[in-house]
Coordinates of C-alpha atoms and ligand atoms in Angstrom, one line a residue:
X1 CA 14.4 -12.1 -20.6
X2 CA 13.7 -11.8 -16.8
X3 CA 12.8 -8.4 -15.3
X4 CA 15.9 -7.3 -13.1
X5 CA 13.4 -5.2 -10.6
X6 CA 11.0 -8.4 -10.1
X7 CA 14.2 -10.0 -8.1
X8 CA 14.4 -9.6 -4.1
X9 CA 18.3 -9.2 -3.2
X10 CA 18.2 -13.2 -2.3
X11 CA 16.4 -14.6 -5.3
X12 CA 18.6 -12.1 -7.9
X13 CA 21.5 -14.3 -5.7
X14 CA 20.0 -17.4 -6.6
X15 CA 19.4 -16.1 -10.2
X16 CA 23.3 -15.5 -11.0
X17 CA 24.7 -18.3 -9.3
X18 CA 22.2 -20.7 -11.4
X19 CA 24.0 -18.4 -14.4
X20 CA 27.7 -19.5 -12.9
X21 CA 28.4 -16.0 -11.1
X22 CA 29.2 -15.1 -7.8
X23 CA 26.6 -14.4 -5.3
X24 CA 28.3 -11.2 -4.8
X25 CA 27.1 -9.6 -8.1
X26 CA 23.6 -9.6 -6.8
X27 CA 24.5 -6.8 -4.4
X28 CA 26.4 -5.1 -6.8
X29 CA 23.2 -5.1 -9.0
X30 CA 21.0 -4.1 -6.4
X31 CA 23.3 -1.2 -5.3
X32 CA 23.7 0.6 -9.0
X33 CA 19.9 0.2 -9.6
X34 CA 18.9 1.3 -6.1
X35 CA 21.4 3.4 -4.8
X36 CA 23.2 5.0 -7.8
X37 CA 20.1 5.1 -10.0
X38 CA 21.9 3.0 -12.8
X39 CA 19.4 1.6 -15.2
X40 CA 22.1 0.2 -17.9
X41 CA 24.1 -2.7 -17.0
X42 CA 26.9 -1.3 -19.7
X43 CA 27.2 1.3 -17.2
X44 CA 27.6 -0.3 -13.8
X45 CA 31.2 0.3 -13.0
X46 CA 32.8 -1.9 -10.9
X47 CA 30.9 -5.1 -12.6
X48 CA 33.4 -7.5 -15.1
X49 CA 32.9 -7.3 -18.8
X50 CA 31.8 -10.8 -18.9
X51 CA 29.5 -10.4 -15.9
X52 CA 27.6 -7.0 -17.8
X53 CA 27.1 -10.1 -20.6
X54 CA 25.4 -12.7 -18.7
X55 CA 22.8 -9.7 -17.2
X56 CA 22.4 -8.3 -20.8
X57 CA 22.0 -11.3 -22.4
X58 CA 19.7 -12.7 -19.3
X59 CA 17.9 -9.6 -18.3
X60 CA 15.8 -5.9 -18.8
X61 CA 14.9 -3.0 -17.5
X62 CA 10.7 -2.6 -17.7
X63 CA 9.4 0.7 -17.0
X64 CA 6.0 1.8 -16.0
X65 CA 5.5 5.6 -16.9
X66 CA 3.9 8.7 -15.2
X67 CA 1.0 9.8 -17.5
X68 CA 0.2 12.6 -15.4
X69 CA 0.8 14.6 -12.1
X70 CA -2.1 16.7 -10.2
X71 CA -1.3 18.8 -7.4
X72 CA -2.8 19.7 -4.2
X73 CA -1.0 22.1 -1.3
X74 CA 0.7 18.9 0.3
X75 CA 0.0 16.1 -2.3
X76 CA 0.3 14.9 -4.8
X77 CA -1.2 12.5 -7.4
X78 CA 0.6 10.0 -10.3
X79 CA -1.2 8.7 -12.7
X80 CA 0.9 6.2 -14.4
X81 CA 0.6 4.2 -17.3
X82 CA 1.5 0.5 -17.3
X83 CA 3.0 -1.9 -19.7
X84 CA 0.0 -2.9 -21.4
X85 CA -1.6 0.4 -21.6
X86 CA -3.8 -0.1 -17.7
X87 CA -3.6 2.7 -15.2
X88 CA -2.6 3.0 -11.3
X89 CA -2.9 5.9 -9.1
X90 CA 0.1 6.6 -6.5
X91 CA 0.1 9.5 -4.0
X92 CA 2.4 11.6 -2.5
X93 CA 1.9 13.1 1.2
X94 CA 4.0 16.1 2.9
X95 CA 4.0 15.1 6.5
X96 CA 5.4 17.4 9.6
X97 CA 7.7 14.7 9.8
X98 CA 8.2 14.0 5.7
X99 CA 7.0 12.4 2.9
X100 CA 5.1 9.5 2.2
X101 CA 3.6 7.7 -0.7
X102 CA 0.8 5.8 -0.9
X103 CA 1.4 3.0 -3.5
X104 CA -1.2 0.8 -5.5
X105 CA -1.1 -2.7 -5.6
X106 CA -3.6 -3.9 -8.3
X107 CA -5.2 -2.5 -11.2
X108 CA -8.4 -2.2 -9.6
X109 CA -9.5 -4.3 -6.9
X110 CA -11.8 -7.4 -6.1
X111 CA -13.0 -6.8 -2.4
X112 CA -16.4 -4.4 -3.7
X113 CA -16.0 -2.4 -0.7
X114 CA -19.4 -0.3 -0.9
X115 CA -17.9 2.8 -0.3
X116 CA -14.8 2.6 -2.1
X117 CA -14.4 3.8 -5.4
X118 CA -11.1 1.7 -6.6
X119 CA -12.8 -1.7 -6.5
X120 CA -16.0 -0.2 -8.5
X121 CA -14.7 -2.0 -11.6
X122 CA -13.3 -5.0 -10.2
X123 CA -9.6 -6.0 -10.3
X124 CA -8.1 -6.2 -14.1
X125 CA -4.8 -8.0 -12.7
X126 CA -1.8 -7.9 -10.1
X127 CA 0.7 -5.7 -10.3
X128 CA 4.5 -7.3 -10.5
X129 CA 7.1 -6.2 -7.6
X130 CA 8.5 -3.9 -10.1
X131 CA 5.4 -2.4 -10.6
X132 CA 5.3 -1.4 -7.5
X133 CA 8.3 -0.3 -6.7
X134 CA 9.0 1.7 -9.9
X135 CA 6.1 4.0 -8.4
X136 CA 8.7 4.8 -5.6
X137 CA 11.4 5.4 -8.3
X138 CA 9.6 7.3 -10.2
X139 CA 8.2 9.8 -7.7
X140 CA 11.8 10.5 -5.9
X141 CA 13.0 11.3 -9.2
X142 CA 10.4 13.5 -10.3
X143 CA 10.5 15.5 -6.7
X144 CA 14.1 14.9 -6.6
X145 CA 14.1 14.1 -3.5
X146 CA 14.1 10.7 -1.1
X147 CA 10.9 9.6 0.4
X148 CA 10.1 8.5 4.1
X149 CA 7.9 6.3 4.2
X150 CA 5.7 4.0 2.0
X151 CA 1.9 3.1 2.9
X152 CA 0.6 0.8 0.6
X153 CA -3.6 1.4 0.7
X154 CA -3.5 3.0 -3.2
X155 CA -5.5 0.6 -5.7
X156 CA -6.1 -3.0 -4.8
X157 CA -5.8 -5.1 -1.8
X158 CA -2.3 -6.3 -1.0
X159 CA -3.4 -9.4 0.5
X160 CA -4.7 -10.7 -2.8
X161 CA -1.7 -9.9 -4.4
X162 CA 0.5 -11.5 -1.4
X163 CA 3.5 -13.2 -3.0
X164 CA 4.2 -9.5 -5.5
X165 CA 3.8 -7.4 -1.9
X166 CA 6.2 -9.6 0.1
X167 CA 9.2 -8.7 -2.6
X168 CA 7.9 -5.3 -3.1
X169 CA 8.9 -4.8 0.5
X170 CA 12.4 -6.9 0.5
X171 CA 13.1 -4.8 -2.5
X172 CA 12.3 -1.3 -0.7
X173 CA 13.7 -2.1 2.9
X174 CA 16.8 -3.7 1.8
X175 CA 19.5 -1.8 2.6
X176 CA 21.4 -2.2 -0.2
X177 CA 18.0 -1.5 -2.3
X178 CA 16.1 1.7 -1.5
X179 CA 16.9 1.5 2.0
X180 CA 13.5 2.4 3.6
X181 CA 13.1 1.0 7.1
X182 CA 10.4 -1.3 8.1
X183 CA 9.0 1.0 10.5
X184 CA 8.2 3.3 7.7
X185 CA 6.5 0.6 5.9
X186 CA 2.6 -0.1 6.4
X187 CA 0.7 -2.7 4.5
X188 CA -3.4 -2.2 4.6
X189 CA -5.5 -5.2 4.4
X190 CA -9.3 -5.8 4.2
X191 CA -8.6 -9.0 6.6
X192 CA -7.8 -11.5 4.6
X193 CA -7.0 -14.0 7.4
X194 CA -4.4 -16.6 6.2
X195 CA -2.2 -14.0 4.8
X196 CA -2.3 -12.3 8.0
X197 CA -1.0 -15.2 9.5
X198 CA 1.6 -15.4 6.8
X199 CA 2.7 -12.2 7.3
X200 CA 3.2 -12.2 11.0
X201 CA 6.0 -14.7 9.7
X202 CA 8.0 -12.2 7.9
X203 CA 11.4 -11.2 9.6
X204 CA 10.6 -7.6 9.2
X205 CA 8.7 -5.1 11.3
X206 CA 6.1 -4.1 8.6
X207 CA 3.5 -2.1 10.1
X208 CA 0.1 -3.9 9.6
X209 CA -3.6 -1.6 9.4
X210 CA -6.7 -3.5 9.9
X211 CA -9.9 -1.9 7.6
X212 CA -12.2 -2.9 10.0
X213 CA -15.2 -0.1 9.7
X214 CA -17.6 -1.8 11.7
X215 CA -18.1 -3.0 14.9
X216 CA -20.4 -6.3 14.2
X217 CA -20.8 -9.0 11.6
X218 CA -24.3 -7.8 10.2
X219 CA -23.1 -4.3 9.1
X220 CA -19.4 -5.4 8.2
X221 CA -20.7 -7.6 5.9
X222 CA -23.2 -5.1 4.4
X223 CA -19.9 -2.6 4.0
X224 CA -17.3 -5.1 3.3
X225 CA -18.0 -8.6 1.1
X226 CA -14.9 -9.9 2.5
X227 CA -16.7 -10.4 6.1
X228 CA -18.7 -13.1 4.6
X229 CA -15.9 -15.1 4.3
X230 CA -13.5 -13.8 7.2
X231 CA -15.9 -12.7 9.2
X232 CA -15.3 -10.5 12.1
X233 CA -14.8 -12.8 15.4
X234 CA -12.3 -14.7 13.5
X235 CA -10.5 -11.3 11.8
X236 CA -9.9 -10.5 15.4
X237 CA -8.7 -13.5 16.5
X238 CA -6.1 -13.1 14.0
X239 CA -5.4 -9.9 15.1
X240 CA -5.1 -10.8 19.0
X241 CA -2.3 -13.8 17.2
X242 CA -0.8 -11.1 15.2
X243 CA -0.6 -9.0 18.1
X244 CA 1.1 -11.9 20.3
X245 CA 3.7 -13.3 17.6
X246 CA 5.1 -10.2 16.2
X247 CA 4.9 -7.9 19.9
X248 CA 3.6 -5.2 17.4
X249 CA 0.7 -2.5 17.4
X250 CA -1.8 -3.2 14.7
X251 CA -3.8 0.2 13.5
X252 CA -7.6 -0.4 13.1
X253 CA -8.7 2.0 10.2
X254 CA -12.6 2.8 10.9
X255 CA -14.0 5.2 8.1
X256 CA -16.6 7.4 9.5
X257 CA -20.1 6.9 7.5
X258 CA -22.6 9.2 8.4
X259 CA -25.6 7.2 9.9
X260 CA -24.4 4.1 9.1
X261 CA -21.6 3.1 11.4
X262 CA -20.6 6.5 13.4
X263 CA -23.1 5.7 16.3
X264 CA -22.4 6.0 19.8
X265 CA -23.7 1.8 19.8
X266 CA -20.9 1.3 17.1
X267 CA -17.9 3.1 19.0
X268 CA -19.5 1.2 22.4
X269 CA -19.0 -2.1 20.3
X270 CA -15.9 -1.4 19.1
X271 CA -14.6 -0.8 22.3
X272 CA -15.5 -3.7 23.6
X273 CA -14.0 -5.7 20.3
X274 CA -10.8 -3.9 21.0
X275 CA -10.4 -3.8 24.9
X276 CA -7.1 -5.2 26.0
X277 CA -5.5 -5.5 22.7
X278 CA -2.1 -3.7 21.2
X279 CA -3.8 -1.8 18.8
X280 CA -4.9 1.8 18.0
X281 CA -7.8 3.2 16.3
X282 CA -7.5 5.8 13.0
X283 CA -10.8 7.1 11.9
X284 CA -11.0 8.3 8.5
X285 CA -13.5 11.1 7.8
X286 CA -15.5 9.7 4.5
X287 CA -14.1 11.1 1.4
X288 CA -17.7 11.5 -0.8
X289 CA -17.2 9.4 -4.2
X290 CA -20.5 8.5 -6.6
X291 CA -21.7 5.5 -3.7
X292 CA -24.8 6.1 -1.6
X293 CA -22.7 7.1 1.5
X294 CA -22.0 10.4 3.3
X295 CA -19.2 11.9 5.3
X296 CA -19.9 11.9 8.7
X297 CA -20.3 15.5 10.9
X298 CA -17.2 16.5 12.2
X299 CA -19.5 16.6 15.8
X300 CA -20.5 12.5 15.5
X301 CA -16.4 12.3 14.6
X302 CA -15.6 14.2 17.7
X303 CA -18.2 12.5 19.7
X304 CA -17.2 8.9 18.1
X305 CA -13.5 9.8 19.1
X306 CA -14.6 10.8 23.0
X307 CA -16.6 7.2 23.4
X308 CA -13.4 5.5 22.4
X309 CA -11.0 7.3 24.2
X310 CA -13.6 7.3 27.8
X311 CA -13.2 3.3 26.8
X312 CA -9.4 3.2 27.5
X313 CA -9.2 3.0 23.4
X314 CA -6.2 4.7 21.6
X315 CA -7.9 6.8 18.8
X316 CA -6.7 9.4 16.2
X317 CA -8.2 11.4 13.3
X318 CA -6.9 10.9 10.3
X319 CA -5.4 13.6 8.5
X320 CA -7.1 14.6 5.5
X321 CA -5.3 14.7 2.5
X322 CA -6.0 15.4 -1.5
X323 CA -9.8 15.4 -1.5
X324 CA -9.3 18.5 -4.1
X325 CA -7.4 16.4 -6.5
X326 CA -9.4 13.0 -5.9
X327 CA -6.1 11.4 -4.0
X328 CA -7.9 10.4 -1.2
X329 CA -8.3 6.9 0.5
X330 CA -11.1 5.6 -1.4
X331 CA -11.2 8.3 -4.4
X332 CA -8.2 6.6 -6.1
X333 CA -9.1 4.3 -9.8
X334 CA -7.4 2.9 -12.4
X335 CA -10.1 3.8 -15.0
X336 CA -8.3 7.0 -17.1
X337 CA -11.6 7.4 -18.4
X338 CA -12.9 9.4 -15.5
X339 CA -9.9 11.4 -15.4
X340 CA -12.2 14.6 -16.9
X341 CA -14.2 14.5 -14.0
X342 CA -11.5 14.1 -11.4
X343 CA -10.1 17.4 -12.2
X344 CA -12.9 19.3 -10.5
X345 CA -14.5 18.8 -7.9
Ligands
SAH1 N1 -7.4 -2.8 0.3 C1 -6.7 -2.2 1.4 C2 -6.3 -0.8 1.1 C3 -7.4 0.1 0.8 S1 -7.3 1.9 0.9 C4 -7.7 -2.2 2.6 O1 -8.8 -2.5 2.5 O2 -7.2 -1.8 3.7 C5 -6.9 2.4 2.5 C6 -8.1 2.7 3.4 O3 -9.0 3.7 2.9 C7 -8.9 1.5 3.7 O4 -9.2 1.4 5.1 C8 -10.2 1.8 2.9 O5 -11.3 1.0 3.4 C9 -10.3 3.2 3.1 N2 -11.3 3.9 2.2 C10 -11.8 3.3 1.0 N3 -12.6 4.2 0.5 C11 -12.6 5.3 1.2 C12 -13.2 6.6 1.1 N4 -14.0 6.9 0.1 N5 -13.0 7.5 2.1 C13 -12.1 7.2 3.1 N6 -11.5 6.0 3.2 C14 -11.7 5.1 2.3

């Protein structure tokens, strides 16, 4: 049996007509799952009786399940529960301009970011495109209400889990799947280069955000593994190619360390890394987890913020969400264990 939400629009296509149906049906599929919410195939109208037999006797519905809901004034936190008894973390965000959900992408994560808590245990697997989407699903349904937009920086590193991402998003911006447009969509990545590449091949406007957090090689690599193998000269020539094939903005996340990369040097050097390019720059005050680092000051933030914008740089603070309920960037696990502690804080 083949999982019916693993399918992009195209492939379910290929999928029936390999079972002697009509390419047709695929939309028709997509539409009562998506649209209508219809999780039975016995109970998708307009389909023929023999068609309902080929996807019963071909395919299932798989279901990951919330375990448990914490709430904040304007968020939100899922814990869900997976098939084989792991745990993701999703979050959901009331904007001024509506809600968004923050979506994870592994079970764990492999990049050992030293500040970050959700790669403290290393990645246990991917997660499969239903996996990800169901934790849209689930979340409208339990709000009862349709979500804006989708930012996927939960658990994991969507780069390392490329080819799962990419139908992730065909499922969610197809507009006969859950209809949410590509603007609304941003994908954060560590900088793993190829798949940057890759993905400035993608016919669809996907937002992309950088986690740069440093401005040179030495302390990049000190915060983030990764550099040692994409280091930072090269991440940014990607970007520049990024920039010039897709005509798009990239964001450049910087989370604020205190003492450690929040410097008037570092916002000099990061000018200077970013002059001329497309991009703009979203510092993220530090949420504290159990690592050695601290938040920095709001007055090195605000000083941080004045260097960049005096150097022509586009800069914003990021707004700081869920830090009462652990849903912040960075606070985020898929160890249930720690659960107890994540109540209070
Ligand atoms: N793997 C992706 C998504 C990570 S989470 C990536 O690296 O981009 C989204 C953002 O939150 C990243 O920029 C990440 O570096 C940042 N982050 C991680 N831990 C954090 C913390 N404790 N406080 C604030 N931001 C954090």
């Amino acid at each position: 049996m083949k999982n019916i939400m693993n399918f992009t629009k195209e492939e379910l296509e290929k999928e029936l007509v390999a079972l002697g149906e009509k390419k047709f049906k695929a939309t028709q599929v997509f539409e009562w799952i998506y649209k209508h919410g219809i999780y039975d195939f016995s109970k998708m109208g307009n389909i023929s009786k023999q068609t309902k037999e080929v996807l019963i006797n071909n395919f299932e519905f798989k279901w990951i399940k919330i375990e448990k809901v914490e709430e904040d004034k304007l968020t939100k936190k899922f814990l869900f529960t997976l098939y084989d008894g792991e745990h993701i973390e999703a979050v959901l965000m009331e904007h001024d301009y509506g809600l968004s959900v923050c979506v994870s992408s592994q079970v764990g994560c492999n990049m050992h970011c030293a500040f970050c808590e959700s790669g403290r245990f290393g990645k246990k697997r991917d997660l499969e495109a239903y996996e990800i989407v169901e934790q849209i699903i689930l979340i409208e349904k339990y709000i009862k209400s349709k979500i804006n937009s989708i930012v996927i920086m939960g658990i994991g590193e969507p780069f390392d889990n490329y080819n799962e991402l990419v139908r992730f998003i065909y499922i969610v911006n197809d507009n006969k799947g859950l209809n949410i447009g590509s603007r609304h969509i941003t994908v954060s990545t560590c900088g793993i280069i190829p798949k940057i590449k890759d993905f400035s091949e993608l016919p669809f406007q996907v937002n992309l955000a950088i986690s740069l957090h440093a401005s040179n090689d030495e302390l990049r690599s000190r915060l983030m593994p990764v550099n040692k193998v994409y280091n930072l000269s090269d991440l940014m020539v990607a970007i520049r190619d990024y920039i010039s094939k897709t005509s798009r903005r990239v964001t450049i996340e910087y989370v604020m360390l205190n003492m450690v990369n929040d410097n008037k040097e570092n916002a000099l050097e990061l000018a200077g890394l970013l002059r001329g390019l497309n991009v703009y720059v979203n510092l993220i005050p530090y949420n504290e987890t159990e690592s050695e680092f601290k938040k920095s000051s709001k007055e090195r933030i605000d000083s941080f913020y004045n260097v960049l914008k005096e150097n022509g740089i586009n800069v914003t603070v990021r707004k700081e969400f869920g830090g009462n309920i652990s849903a912040a960037c960075g606070q985020l696990r898929s160890k249930i264990e720690s659960n107890k502690e994540e109540v209070i804080e």
